[in-house]
Amino acid sequence: MSDEPTYIDWLTTIEPEEVCEIASKYGNRYAEITEEQIEELRAGKVLCYVNEYGIFIRLKKE
């Protein structure tokens, strides 16, 4: 059994004005990333947010 995490492909790109239309009525969290973080993703790093649950985002390389 591998310790390598499995990343799923569930993110979707939308227009900024669509956010309110599709937001959950049960609550939402919003995140912005910086140009520096985009460069860090390109360099192979992982963005993360850890609270009760963790969110980990990496750049998918073809």
Short mmCIF file of N, CA, C and O in Angstrom, two decimals:
data_model
loop_
_atom_site.label_atom_id
_atom_site.label_comp_id
_atom_site.label_asym_id
_atom_site.label_seq_id
_atom_site.Cartn_x
_atom_site.Cartn_y
_atom_site.Cartn_z
N MET A 1 0.85 -1.19 0.00
CA MET A 1 0.00 0.00 0.00
C MET A 1 0.89 1.25 0.00
O MET A 1 1.79 1.39 0.81
N SER A 2 0.61 2.16 -0.89
CA SER A 2 1.42 3.36 -1.05
C SER A 2 0.96 4.48 -0.12
O SER A 2 -0.23 4.62 0.16
N ASP A 3 1.92 5.25 0.38
CA ASP A 3 1.59 6.42 1.20
C ASP A 3 1.35 7.66 0.34
O ASP A 3 1.03 8.72 0.87
N GLU A 4 1.51 7.52 -0.98
CA GLU A 4 1.31 8.63 -1.89
C GLU A 4 -0.17 9.03 -1.91
O GLU A 4 -1.04 8.18 -2.13
N PRO A 5 -0.49 10.33 -1.65
CA PRO A 5 -1.91 10.73 -1.67
C PRO A 5 -2.49 10.66 -3.07
O PRO A 5 -1.78 10.83 -4.06
N THR A 6 -3.77 10.38 -3.15
CA THR A 6 -4.48 10.35 -4.41
C THR A 6 -5.23 11.67 -4.57
O THR A 6 -6.06 12.02 -3.74
N TYR A 7 -4.93 12.40 -5.62
CA TYR A 7 -5.60 13.66 -5.90
C TYR A 7 -6.74 13.41 -6.87
O TYR A 7 -6.59 12.65 -7.82
N ILE A 8 -7.88 14.03 -6.61
CA ILE A 8 -9.03 13.87 -7.50
C ILE A 8 -9.21 15.14 -8.32
O ILE A 8 -8.77 16.22 -7.95
N ASP A 9 -9.87 15.00 -9.45
CA ASP A 9 -10.05 16.10 -10.38
C ASP A 9 -11.48 16.63 -10.26
O ASP A 9 -12.34 16.34 -11.09
N TRP A 10 -11.78 17.38 -9.20
CA TRP A 10 -13.14 17.87 -8.99
C TRP A 10 -13.26 19.39 -9.05
O TRP A 10 -14.34 19.92 -8.85
N LEU A 11 -12.18 20.09 -9.32
CA LEU A 11 -12.27 21.54 -9.42
C LEU A 11 -12.78 21.95 -10.79
O LEU A 11 -12.47 21.32 -11.80
N THR A 12 -13.56 23.02 -10.83
CA THR A 12 -14.13 23.54 -12.06
C THR A 12 -13.82 25.03 -12.15
O THR A 12 -13.77 25.71 -11.13
N THR A 13 -13.63 25.52 -13.34
CA THR A 13 -13.39 26.94 -13.55
C THR A 13 -14.70 27.62 -13.92
O THR A 13 -15.45 27.11 -14.76
N ILE A 14 -15.00 28.74 -13.26
CA ILE A 14 -16.21 29.51 -13.55
C ILE A 14 -15.85 30.99 -13.68
O ILE A 14 -14.75 31.40 -13.32
N GLU A 15 -16.77 31.77 -14.16
CA GLU A 15 -16.61 33.21 -14.23
C GLU A 15 -16.89 33.81 -12.85
O GLU A 15 -17.71 33.27 -12.10
N PRO A 16 -16.23 34.92 -12.47
CA PRO A 16 -16.44 35.52 -11.15
C PRO A 16 -17.90 35.81 -10.82
O PRO A 16 -18.35 35.61 -9.69
N GLU A 17 -18.68 36.23 -11.81
CA GLU A 17 -20.08 36.56 -11.54
C GLU A 17 -20.95 35.33 -11.28
O GLU A 17 -22.08 35.45 -10.81
N GLU A 18 -20.45 34.14 -11.54
CA GLU A 18 -21.19 32.90 -11.28
C GLU A 18 -21.09 32.43 -9.84
O GLU A 18 -21.87 31.57 -9.42
N VAL A 19 -20.16 32.98 -9.06
CA VAL A 19 -19.93 32.50 -7.70
C VAL A 19 -21.21 32.54 -6.87
O VAL A 19 -21.60 31.55 -6.25
N CYS A 20 -21.88 33.67 -6.84
CA CYS A 20 -23.10 33.80 -6.03
C CYS A 20 -24.21 32.88 -6.51
O CYS A 20 -24.99 32.39 -5.70
N GLU A 21 -24.26 32.63 -7.80
CA GLU A 21 -25.31 31.78 -8.37
C GLU A 21 -25.19 30.33 -7.93
O GLU A 21 -26.20 29.65 -7.77
N ILE A 22 -23.96 29.84 -7.76
CA ILE A 22 -23.79 28.42 -7.45
C ILE A 22 -23.30 28.17 -6.02
O ILE A 22 -23.08 27.02 -5.65
N ALA A 23 -23.16 29.21 -5.21
CA ALA A 23 -22.67 29.04 -3.84
C ALA A 23 -23.66 28.20 -3.03
O ALA A 23 -24.87 28.25 -3.24
N SER A 24 -23.14 27.45 -2.09
CA SER A 24 -23.97 26.61 -1.23
C SER A 24 -24.71 27.46 -0.21
O SER A 24 -24.16 28.39 0.36
N LYS A 25 -25.95 27.11 0.05
CA LYS A 25 -26.72 27.83 1.08
C LYS A 25 -26.27 27.42 2.49
O LYS A 25 -26.66 28.04 3.46
N TYR A 26 -25.44 26.41 2.60
CA TYR A 26 -24.98 25.92 3.90
C TYR A 26 -23.66 26.54 4.33
O TYR A 26 -23.13 26.22 5.37
N GLY A 27 -23.11 27.42 3.53
CA GLY A 27 -21.86 28.08 3.88
C GLY A 27 -20.78 27.81 2.86
O GLY A 27 -20.76 26.76 2.21
N ASN A 28 -19.90 28.76 2.70
CA ASN A 28 -18.83 28.67 1.71
C ASN A 28 -17.57 29.28 2.30
O ASN A 28 -17.62 30.11 3.19
N ARG A 29 -16.46 28.88 1.78
CA ARG A 29 -15.17 29.48 2.08
C ARG A 29 -14.55 29.89 0.76
O ARG A 29 -14.67 29.17 -0.23
N TYR A 30 -13.90 31.02 0.76
CA TYR A 30 -13.32 31.55 -0.46
C TYR A 30 -11.81 31.68 -0.28
O TYR A 30 -11.34 32.03 0.79
N ALA A 31 -11.08 31.41 -1.32
CA ALA A 31 -9.63 31.52 -1.26
C ALA A 31 -9.12 32.26 -2.48
O ALA A 31 -9.69 32.15 -3.57
N GLU A 32 -8.09 33.04 -2.28
CA GLU A 32 -7.37 33.67 -3.38
C GLU A 32 -5.95 33.17 -3.32
O GLU A 32 -5.41 32.95 -2.24
N ILE A 33 -5.36 32.97 -4.48
CA ILE A 33 -3.94 32.62 -4.50
C ILE A 33 -3.17 33.73 -5.19
O ILE A 33 -3.71 34.44 -6.03
N THR A 34 -1.94 33.86 -4.80
CA THR A 34 -1.09 34.93 -5.33
C THR A 34 -0.30 34.43 -6.53
O THR A 34 -0.19 33.21 -6.77
N GLU A 35 0.28 35.35 -7.25
CA GLU A 35 1.16 34.99 -8.36
C GLU A 35 2.34 34.16 -7.83
O GLU A 35 2.77 33.20 -8.48
N GLU A 36 2.82 34.52 -6.64
CA GLU A 36 3.92 33.76 -6.04
C GLU A 36 3.49 32.32 -5.77
O GLU A 36 4.26 31.38 -6.01
N GLN A 37 2.26 32.11 -5.29
CA GLN A 37 1.79 30.75 -5.05
C GLN A 37 1.63 29.97 -6.35
O GLN A 37 1.88 28.77 -6.38
N ILE A 38 1.23 30.65 -7.41
CA ILE A 38 1.14 29.98 -8.71
C ILE A 38 2.53 29.50 -9.14
O ILE A 38 2.70 28.37 -9.61
N GLU A 39 3.53 30.33 -8.95
CA GLU A 39 4.90 29.94 -9.29
C GLU A 39 5.36 28.78 -8.41
O GLU A 39 6.06 27.88 -8.88
N GLU A 40 4.97 28.78 -7.13
CA GLU A 40 5.32 27.68 -6.24
C GLU A 40 4.66 26.38 -6.71
O GLU A 40 5.26 25.31 -6.66
N LEU A 41 3.40 26.46 -7.16
CA LEU A 41 2.74 25.28 -7.72
C LEU A 41 3.49 24.77 -8.94
O LEU A 41 3.72 23.58 -9.09
N ARG A 42 3.91 25.69 -9.80
CA ARG A 42 4.67 25.30 -11.00
C ARG A 42 5.99 24.64 -10.62
O ARG A 42 6.50 23.80 -11.36
N ALA A 43 6.54 25.01 -9.46
CA ALA A 43 7.80 24.44 -9.01
C ALA A 43 7.60 23.10 -8.29
O ALA A 43 8.55 22.51 -7.79
N GLY A 44 6.35 22.63 -8.21
CA GLY A 44 6.09 21.33 -7.61
C GLY A 44 5.60 21.35 -6.18
O GLY A 44 5.39 20.30 -5.59
N LYS A 45 5.40 22.54 -5.60
CA LYS A 45 4.89 22.61 -4.23
C LYS A 45 3.39 22.38 -4.21
O LYS A 45 2.73 22.38 -5.25
N VAL A 46 2.83 22.19 -3.02
CA VAL A 46 1.41 21.92 -2.83
C VAL A 46 0.81 23.03 -1.96
O VAL A 46 1.37 23.37 -0.91
N LEU A 47 -0.30 23.61 -2.40
CA LEU A 47 -1.03 24.56 -1.56
C LEU A 47 -1.86 23.78 -0.56
O LEU A 47 -2.42 22.73 -0.90
N CYS A 48 -1.94 24.29 0.67
CA CYS A 48 -2.72 23.54 1.66
C CYS A 48 -3.44 24.47 2.62
O CYS A 48 -3.04 25.61 2.84
N TYR A 49 -4.54 23.96 3.15
CA TYR A 49 -5.29 24.59 4.23
C TYR A 49 -5.69 23.46 5.15
O TYR A 49 -6.30 22.47 4.70
N VAL A 50 -5.32 23.54 6.41
CA VAL A 50 -5.65 22.48 7.35
C VAL A 50 -6.37 23.07 8.54
O VAL A 50 -5.88 24.00 9.18
N ASN A 51 -7.56 22.58 8.80
CA ASN A 51 -8.37 22.93 9.96
C ASN A 51 -8.91 21.61 10.47
O ASN A 51 -8.13 20.71 10.73
N GLU A 52 -10.21 21.46 10.56
CA GLU A 52 -10.77 20.16 10.92
C GLU A 52 -10.47 19.15 9.82
O GLU A 52 -10.20 17.98 10.08
N TYR A 53 -10.53 19.61 8.58
CA TYR A 53 -10.19 18.81 7.42
C TYR A 53 -9.08 19.52 6.67
O TYR A 53 -8.89 20.72 6.82
N GLY A 54 -8.38 18.80 5.83
CA GLY A 54 -7.31 19.41 5.05
C GLY A 54 -7.71 19.55 3.59
O GLY A 54 -8.44 18.72 3.06
N ILE A 55 -7.24 20.62 2.96
CA ILE A 55 -7.40 20.81 1.53
C ILE A 55 -5.99 20.95 0.96
O ILE A 55 -5.21 21.78 1.44
N PHE A 56 -5.68 20.15 -0.04
CA PHE A 56 -4.36 20.15 -0.65
C PHE A 56 -4.53 20.28 -2.16
O PHE A 56 -5.25 19.51 -2.77
N ILE A 57 -3.85 21.25 -2.76
CA ILE A 57 -3.98 21.49 -4.19
C ILE A 57 -2.58 21.48 -4.81
O ILE A 57 -1.68 22.16 -4.34
N ARG A 58 -2.45 20.70 -5.86
CA ARG A 58 -1.19 20.70 -6.61
C ARG A 58 -1.50 20.94 -8.07
O ARG A 58 -2.63 20.75 -8.52
N LEU A 59 -0.51 21.35 -8.81
CA LEU A 59 -0.66 21.59 -10.24
C LEU A 59 -0.52 20.28 -10.98
O LEU A 59 0.48 19.57 -10.81
N LYS A 60 -1.53 19.93 -11.75
CA LYS A 60 -1.49 18.69 -12.52
C LYS A 60 -0.57 18.89 -13.71
O LYS A 60 -0.73 19.81 -14.49
N LYS A 61 0.40 18.01 -13.83
CA LYS A 61 1.35 18.07 -14.94
C LYS A 61 1.01 16.97 -15.91
O LYS A 61 0.79 15.84 -15.53
N GLU A 62 0.94 17.35 -17.16
CA GLU A 62 0.59 16.37 -18.22
C GLU A 62 1.78 15.50 -18.56
O GLU A 62 2.87 15.82 -18.56
#
